[in-house]
Tab-separated table of C-alpha atoms in Angstrom:
chain	number	residue	atom	x	y	z
L	20	MET	CA	81.457	131.991	83.654
L	21	MET	CA	83.204	130.300	80.912
L	22	LEU	CA	80.916	127.752	78.306
L	23	LEU	CA	81.874	125.558	76.003
L	24	THR	CA	80.951	127.852	73.040
L	25	ASP	CA	82.771	130.651	74.789
L	26	VAL	CA	86.085	128.204	74.385
L	27	VAL	CA	84.683	126.645	70.936
L	28	THR	CA	84.743	130.679	69.551
L	29	ALA	CA	87.992	131.630	70.912
L	30	LEU	CA	90.041	128.583	70.479
L	31	GLY	CA	88.375	128.578	66.428
L	32	LEU	CA	87.933	124.730	66.941
L	33	GLN	CA	85.722	122.200	64.495
L	34	VAL	CA	82.604	120.417	66.118
L	35	LEU	CA	82.964	116.666	65.153
L	36	THR	CA	79.950	115.211	66.997
L	37	SER	CA	76.407	116.549	66.440
L	38	GLY	CA	73.168	117.343	68.617
L	39	VAL	CA	75.808	118.059	71.784
L	40	GLY	CA	74.855	120.985	73.620
L	41	PHE	CA	77.529	124.144	73.938
L	42	ASP	CA	76.234	125.202	78.130
L	43	ARG	CA	78.697	123.410	80.124
L	44	GLU	CA	80.749	125.411	82.206
L	45	VAL	CA	84.981	125.320	81.568
L	46	ARG	CA	86.544	125.842	84.443
L	47	GLY	CA	90.148	123.994	83.378
L	48	GLY	CA	91.906	120.809	81.826
L	49	ILE	CA	94.165	118.338	81.421
L	50	VAL	CA	96.175	117.027	78.865
L	51	CYS	CA	96.876	113.424	78.259
L	52	ASP	CA	96.667	110.360	76.149
L	53	LEU	CA	96.989	107.995	78.364
L	54	LEU	CA	93.112	106.866	79.126
L	55	SER	CA	94.162	105.303	82.766
L	56	ILE	CA	95.701	108.109	83.710
L	57	VAL	CA	92.689	110.533	82.933
L	58	LEU	CA	90.363	108.418	84.206
L	59	ALA	CA	92.013	108.889	87.783
L	60	LYS	CA	92.465	112.735	87.486
L	61	ALA	CA	90.065	113.953	84.889
L	62	GLN	CA	87.255	116.495	86.608
L	63	PRO	CA	83.953	117.666	85.946
L	64	GLN	CA	84.199	120.917	84.091
L	65	ASP	CA	87.664	120.451	82.672
L	66	MET	CA	88.709	120.167	79.084
L	67	TRP	CA	89.922	117.264	78.079
L	68	ILE	CA	93.196	117.569	74.981
L	69	THR	CA	94.651	114.921	73.433
L	70	ILE	CA	96.001	112.644	70.367
L	71	GLN	CA	94.391	109.482	71.827
L	72	ARG	CA	91.520	108.632	69.398
L	73	HIS	CA	90.895	105.263	70.334
L	74	GLN	CA	87.274	104.342	71.053
L	75	ASN	CA	87.708	104.028	74.654
L	76	ILE	CA	88.116	108.226	74.742
L	77	VAL	CA	83.784	108.145	74.520
L	78	ALA	CA	83.503	106.166	77.586
L	79	VAL	CA	86.743	107.823	79.468
L	80	ALA	CA	84.667	111.209	78.988
L	81	LYS	CA	81.461	110.464	80.210
L	82	VAL	CA	82.740	108.715	83.029
L	83	THR	CA	84.845	111.282	84.045
L	84	SER	CA	82.261	113.830	83.070
L	85	VAL	CA	84.918	116.289	81.530
L	86	ALA	CA	83.405	119.207	79.083
L	87	GLY	CA	84.500	118.330	75.993
L	88	VAL	CA	87.041	116.787	74.118
L	89	ILE	CA	89.340	118.689	71.861
L	90	LEU	CA	91.374	116.584	69.638
L	91	ALA	CA	95.045	118.500	68.409
L	92	ASP	CA	97.198	117.748	65.774
L	93	GLY	CA	94.594	117.340	63.299
L	94	ILE	CA	93.414	113.837	64.703
L	95	VAL	CA	90.136	112.753	63.834
L	96	PRO	CA	88.791	109.678	65.219
L	97	GLU	CA	86.646	107.051	63.075
L	98	GLN	CA	83.344	108.094	62.245
L	99	ASP	CA	81.645	105.060	64.150
L	100	VAL	CA	83.733	106.953	67.815
L	101	ILE	CA	82.314	109.916	66.675
L	102	ASP	CA	78.704	108.821	66.425
L	103	ARG	CA	79.307	107.185	70.142
L	104	ALA	CA	79.859	110.047	71.571
L	105	SER	CA	77.272	112.267	69.949
L	106	GLU	CA	74.396	109.509	71.311
L	107	GLU	CA	76.446	109.567	74.555
L	108	GLY	CA	76.235	113.560	74.754
L	109	ILE	CA	80.297	113.898	74.316
L	110	LEU	CA	81.170	116.810	72.768
L	111	LEU	CA	83.922	116.196	70.539
L	112	LEU	CA	85.761	119.009	69.021
L	113	ALA	CA	88.836	118.924	66.893
L	114	THR	CA	91.827	121.300	66.320
L	115	LYS	CA	94.734	121.214	63.592
L	116	GLU	CA	97.051	122.997	66.493
L	117	SER	CA	99.534	121.015	68.636
L	118	SER	CA	98.137	120.004	72.438
L	119	PHE	CA	101.042	122.650	73.492
L	120	VAL	CA	99.289	125.760	71.667
L	121	VAL	CA	96.019	124.607	72.314
L	122	CYS	CA	96.543	124.294	76.600
L	123	GLY	CA	98.530	127.299	76.142
L	124	LYS	CA	95.335	129.041	74.316
L	125	LEU	CA	92.748	127.751	76.692
L	126	PHE	CA	94.995	128.576	79.892
L	127	ALA	CA	94.723	132.139	78.499
L	128	LEU	CA	91.115	132.360	77.875
L	129	LEU	CA	90.546	131.094	81.673
L	130	SER	CA	93.207	132.830	83.284
L	131	SER	CA	92.024	136.568	81.440
L	132	GLU	CA	88.373	135.205	82.786
L	133	GLU	CA	89.758	134.823	86.746
L	134	GLU	CA	91.438	139.116	86.078
B	19	MET	CA	96.512	64.739	77.239
B	20	ARG	CA	99.826	66.336	78.569
B	21	SER	CA	100.957	69.890	80.554
B	22	TYR	CA	103.445	71.604	79.184
B	23	VAL	CA	105.711	74.453	80.948
B	24	ALA	CA	105.423	77.364	77.863
B	25	ASP	CA	107.279	80.866	77.679
B	26	LEU	CA	105.517	82.503	74.928
B	27	HIS	CA	107.423	85.906	75.456
B	28	ILE	CA	110.822	85.906	74.466
B	29	HIS	CA	112.554	88.247	72.226
B	30	SER	CA	115.526	87.631	70.212
B	31	CYS	CA	118.677	89.656	69.077
B	32	LEU	CA	116.507	91.007	66.123
B	33	SER	CA	114.484	93.106	68.943
B	34	PRO	CA	116.515	96.421	69.792
B	35	CYS	CA	116.150	95.769	73.016
B	36	GLY	CA	116.859	91.977	72.646
B	37	SER	CA	120.269	91.654	73.956
B	38	LEU	CA	122.860	90.638	71.077
B	39	ARG	CA	123.714	87.194	73.140
B	40	MET	CA	120.223	86.387	72.556
B	41	SER	CA	120.639	83.752	69.706
B	42	PRO	CA	118.570	81.183	68.067
B	43	GLN	CA	121.052	78.321	70.099
B	44	ALA	CA	121.573	80.607	73.620
B	45	ILE	CA	117.649	80.833	73.873
B	46	VAL	CA	116.916	77.258	73.446
B	47	ASP	CA	119.388	76.190	75.688
B	48	ALA	CA	118.131	78.534	78.398
B	49	ALA	CA	114.867	77.050	77.994
B	50	VAL	CA	115.766	73.581	77.904
B	51	ASP	CA	118.195	74.100	80.827
B	52	ARG	CA	114.900	75.772	82.505
B	53	GLY	CA	112.506	72.519	81.586
B	54	ILE	CA	110.436	74.613	79.352
B	55	ASP	CA	108.764	72.610	76.785
B	56	VAL	CA	107.119	75.422	74.185
B	57	ILE	CA	108.483	79.055	73.559
B	58	ALA	CA	107.060	81.307	71.685
B	59	LEU	CA	109.825	84.100	69.862
B	60	THR	CA	107.846	87.556	69.848
B	61	ASP	CA	110.338	90.097	68.605
B	62	HIS	CA	108.817	93.337	68.275
B	63	ASN	CA	106.789	93.753	65.177
B	64	THR	CA	108.603	90.951	63.274
B	65	CYS	CA	108.971	87.662	62.888
B	66	GLU	CA	111.855	87.430	60.536
B	67	MET	CA	114.042	84.902	63.326
B	68	GLY	CA	110.635	82.659	63.723
B	69	PRO	CA	112.155	79.941	61.485
B	70	VAL	CA	115.781	79.596	62.130
B	71	VAL	CA	114.834	79.510	66.104
B	72	ALA	CA	111.999	76.856	65.019
B	73	HIS	CA	114.895	74.463	63.328
B	74	THR	CA	116.691	75.204	66.603
B	75	ALA	CA	114.070	74.268	68.935
B	76	LYS	CA	112.740	71.407	67.003
B	77	LYS	CA	116.991	69.761	66.862
B	78	ALA	CA	116.272	70.076	70.618
B	79	GLY	CA	112.765	68.793	71.084
B	80	LEU	CA	111.307	71.728	72.129
B	81	ALA	CA	107.831	72.507	70.699
B	82	PHE	CA	107.563	75.939	69.124
B	83	LEU	CA	104.610	78.571	68.201
B	84	TYR	CA	105.401	81.376	65.731
B	85	GLY	CA	105.030	84.981	67.438
B	86	ILE	CA	105.191	88.736	67.321
B	87	GLU	CA	105.017	91.318	69.533
B	88	ILE	CA	102.981	94.376	67.824
B	89	GLN	CA	102.545	97.742	68.890
B	90	THR	CA	99.437	99.585	67.871
B	91	ARG	CA	98.502	103.217	67.466
B	92	GLU	CA	97.750	103.777	70.997
B	93	GLU	CA	101.169	102.163	72.129
B	94	VAL	CA	99.568	98.786	73.534
B	95	HIS	CA	101.564	96.044	72.815
B	96	LEU	CA	99.817	92.721	71.891
B	97	LEU	CA	101.079	89.433	71.344
B	98	ALA	CA	99.936	87.176	68.823
B	99	TYR	CA	100.195	83.358	67.808
B	100	PHE	CA	100.393	81.243	64.986
B	101	ASN	CA	101.111	77.360	63.869
B	102	ASP	CA	102.899	78.302	61.137
B	103	ALA	CA	105.643	80.738	59.602
B	104	ASN	CA	103.410	81.347	56.743
B	105	ALA	CA	100.947	83.149	58.057
B	106	CYS	CA	103.054	84.569	61.001
B	107	ASN	CA	105.065	85.908	57.926
B	108	ALA	CA	101.851	87.322	55.839
B	109	LEU	CA	100.781	89.013	59.341
B	110	SER	CA	104.421	90.630	59.744
B	111	GLU	CA	104.853	91.767	56.168
B	112	GLU	CA	101.733	93.199	56.704
B	113	VAL	CA	102.614	94.919	60.345
B	114	TYR	CA	106.064	96.499	58.702
B	115	ALA	CA	104.134	98.078	55.905
B	116	TYR	CA	102.318	100.054	58.705
B	117	LEU	CA	105.635	100.612	60.381
B	118	PRO	CA	107.010	104.282	60.122
B	119	ASP	CA	110.580	105.028	57.935
B	120	VAL	CA	112.593	105.827	61.427
B	121	ARG	CA	115.770	104.762	60.920
B	122	ASN	CA	117.367	102.523	64.335
B	123	ASP	CA	119.748	104.204	66.783
B	124	PRO	CA	121.750	101.343	67.389
B	125	GLU	CA	123.588	103.046	69.854
B	126	TYR	CA	120.636	104.393	71.502
B	127	PHE	CA	118.039	101.599	70.998
B	128	GLY	CA	120.496	98.982	70.196
B	129	ASP	CA	121.119	96.179	67.512
B	130	GLN	CA	118.526	95.077	65.086
B	131	VAL	CA	120.526	91.938	63.473
B	132	VAL	CA	119.405	88.798	61.750
B	133	VAL	CA	121.444	85.860	62.362
B	134	ASP	CA	121.408	82.350	61.543
B	135	GLU	CA	121.894	79.174	63.434
B	136	GLN	CA	125.344	79.292	63.800
B	137	ASP	CA	124.960	82.657	64.948
B	138	ASN	CA	126.212	84.606	61.986
B	139	ILE	CA	124.951	88.159	61.330
B	140	ILE	CA	122.698	87.758	57.707
B	141	ARG	CA	121.747	91.188	57.520
B	142	THR	CA	120.556	94.227	59.907
B	143	GLU	CA	116.953	95.571	60.065
B	144	GLU	CA	117.172	99.898	59.840
B	145	LYS	CA	113.943	100.576	60.433
B	146	LEU	CA	113.488	100.719	64.044
B	147	LEU	CA	111.203	98.590	65.443
B	148	LEU	CA	110.203	99.467	68.778
B	149	ASN	CA	108.008	101.972	67.469
B	150	SER	CA	104.068	102.108	66.805
B	151	ILE	CA	102.195	101.171	63.797
B	152	ALA	CA	99.731	102.892	62.241
B	153	LEU	CA	97.059	100.802	63.239
B	154	SER	CA	94.422	100.734	65.900
B	155	LEU	CA	94.614	97.576	68.160
B	156	GLU	CA	90.645	96.316	66.670
B	157	ASP	CA	92.364	96.734	63.250
B	158	VAL	CA	95.591	94.714	64.463
B	159	THR	CA	93.644	92.289	65.976
B	160	GLU	CA	91.018	91.259	63.355
B	161	ARG	CA	93.952	91.288	60.710
B	162	VAL	CA	95.717	88.359	63.748
B	163	ARG	CA	92.580	86.681	63.533
B	164	ALA	CA	92.068	86.691	59.569
B	165	HIS	CA	95.677	84.859	59.221
B	166	GLY	CA	94.669	82.582	61.856
B	167	GLY	CA	96.420	83.839	64.680
B	168	LEU	CA	95.915	84.212	68.556
B	169	PRO	CA	95.998	88.113	69.868
B	170	VAL	CA	97.012	88.108	73.483
B	171	PRO	CA	97.642	91.578	74.610
B	172	ALA	CA	101.135	91.787	76.677
B	173	HIS	CA	101.468	92.329	80.151
B	174	ILE	CA	98.018	94.365	80.718
B	175	ASP	CA	99.253	95.875	84.053
B	176	ARG	CA	102.220	97.026	83.245
B	177	GLY	CA	102.323	101.278	83.227
B	178	ALA	CA	103.760	101.355	79.832
B	179	PHE	CA	102.702	99.627	76.630
B	180	SER	CA	99.976	98.144	78.078
B	181	LEU	CA	96.108	97.850	76.893
B	182	LEU	CA	94.822	98.823	80.698
B	183	GLY	CA	97.306	101.495	80.874
B	184	GLN	CA	97.147	103.280	77.369
B	185	LEU	CA	93.143	102.705	76.672
B	186	GLY	CA	91.753	102.312	80.956
B	187	PHE	CA	89.814	99.366	80.384
B	188	PHE	CA	89.189	96.388	77.780
B	189	PRO	CA	87.316	97.781	74.653
B	190	GLU	CA	84.045	96.959	74.349
B	191	THR	CA	83.896	95.496	70.949
B	192	THR	CA	87.176	93.097	70.824
B	193	VAL	CA	87.349	90.102	72.771
B	194	TYR	CA	90.596	88.759	74.128
B	195	PRO	CA	89.780	85.153	76.380
B	196	ILE	CA	93.360	85.091	77.095
B	197	VAL	CA	95.601	88.050	78.514
B	198	GLU	CA	99.188	88.266	79.580
B	199	VAL	CA	99.443	89.259	82.947
B	200	TRP	CA	103.033	90.040	84.347
B	201	GLY	CA	102.285	90.726	88.210
B	202	ALA	CA	101.402	88.833	91.122
B	203	THR	CA	98.063	90.271	91.285
B	204	VAL	CA	95.657	89.820	88.281
B	205	PRO	CA	93.697	93.197	87.630
B	206	ASN	CA	90.012	92.941	88.063
B	207	GLU	CA	89.326	93.939	84.768
B	208	CYS	CA	90.250	90.678	83.858
B	209	GLY	CA	86.844	89.017	85.118
B	210	GLN	CA	86.803	85.486	83.680
B	211	ARG	CA	89.548	85.717	81.313
B	212	ALA	CA	92.221	83.263	81.122
B	213	ILE	CA	95.970	84.445	82.475
B	214	LEU	CA	99.120	83.764	80.396
B	215	ARG	CA	102.701	84.548	82.190
B	216	SER	CA	105.417	84.486	80.193
B	217	SER	CA	109.102	86.159	81.354
B	218	ASP	CA	109.232	88.240	78.106
B	219	ALA	CA	112.975	88.220	78.231
B	220	HIS	CA	115.097	89.831	76.790
B	221	GLU	CA	118.284	88.059	78.237
B	222	PRO	CA	119.212	84.641	78.043
B	223	GLU	CA	119.168	84.634	82.465
B	224	GLN	CA	115.320	86.157	82.183
B	225	ILE	CA	114.095	83.032	80.095
B	226	GLY	CA	111.631	81.225	82.043
B	227	ARG	CA	111.376	83.577	85.121
B	228	ARG	CA	108.112	83.493	84.573
B	229	THR	CA	105.965	80.583	82.883
B	230	SER	CA	102.651	78.840	82.267
B	231	VAL	CA	101.530	75.064	82.360
B	232	LEU	CA	99.010	74.783	79.587
B	233	THR	CA	97.422	71.321	79.558
B	234	MET	CA	96.117	70.133	76.360
B	235	GLU	CA	96.502	67.678	73.797
B	236	ARG	CA	99.397	69.596	71.425
B	237	VAL	CA	100.847	72.385	70.992
B	238	SER	CA	98.833	74.445	68.263
B	239	VAL	CA	96.673	77.713	68.725
B	240	GLU	CA	93.488	75.768	68.799
B	241	GLU	CA	94.586	74.181	71.700
B	242	ILE	CA	95.367	77.031	73.676
B	243	LEU	CA	91.968	78.537	72.958
B	244	LEU	CA	90.496	75.322	74.371
B	245	ALA	CA	92.441	75.189	76.942
B	246	ALA	CA	91.234	78.734	77.937
B	247	ALA	CA	88.129	77.558	77.883
B	248	GLY	CA	88.391	74.715	80.092
B	249	VAL	CA	87.376	72.292	77.148
B	250	GLY	CA	88.057	68.418	78.275
B	251	GLY	CA	89.960	68.910	80.858
B	252	ARG	CA	92.366	71.312	79.429
B	253	SER	CA	93.789	74.410	81.369
B	254	ILE	CA	96.237	77.351	81.487
B	255	ARG	CA	97.391	77.679	84.945
B	256	SER	CA	100.306	80.243	85.928
B	257	GLU	CA	101.989	81.922	89.069
B	258	GLU	CA	104.573	84.392	89.487
B	259	SER	CA	107.607	82.529	89.852
């Protein structure tokens, strides 16, 4: 079973939120910056990879119950968005790598576990 | 109190996607031909053509609102309306400063020309206007209001460049009493908000293909807000034409 803590370590992600746990299971992922599409398609236990930093990402993550959000390309949201995520128990992660590279690494990581 | 037929979303030849035929006179002639009483010019990320279209409109007896269609960092299109040119210009200059320094490719995107009332080309805008500025929707909305403008999210029900498409739902922190809807069906998310419909014309033939009827004392941003709230018999009505 792959946990958030394994993903954060393996991908070298920066943790933006505080007080949010890492014990949720990760089984898949979604990469999308259009929140209407994420709302329609994201599954619980997905990692959501995006460059969208608008405050609505917190609500979308909450509603879809994704395991965590990875902001790619060095994108960091405003502090009030990070604070809101911490309050809501949404794990916000950041990386300087592109969405493409993050997806590749995450896919390889999840695939390695299935073997 | 009177009822004004309004088309408040029109692009001129300065927008890259706007036809070169969208000159001040062509815009005004089409509006008069379709029985429109008030127009707003809403080019992408600029209002430079505002004064010349305003002048042409007034000569033809049309009321005019200064406008701009801003593309925010989230790729949301936000319309903003102003009573006077100076306020719209001030906002437009702020927007331009946050527009990335990407050159327009006229072959691909189309020409971006500023023209005068006789259709003479005054200058060509080199920066690509159809691009996202480096400001959030909330930031832009605050700046519009700080300059006395009326922010209206554009075609919120479309798949591209719309608030609902990009952001999924209305942000909690920002209030929009009026939204522009493109299709026949008003999305449930709109709740009690007033609905404006306009043509989003890029060609003269498209002007007036959608209109709204604004019942109010006079044409101004303040009166439109009162009409949205239904104060004193004022109203905003629109239907897909």
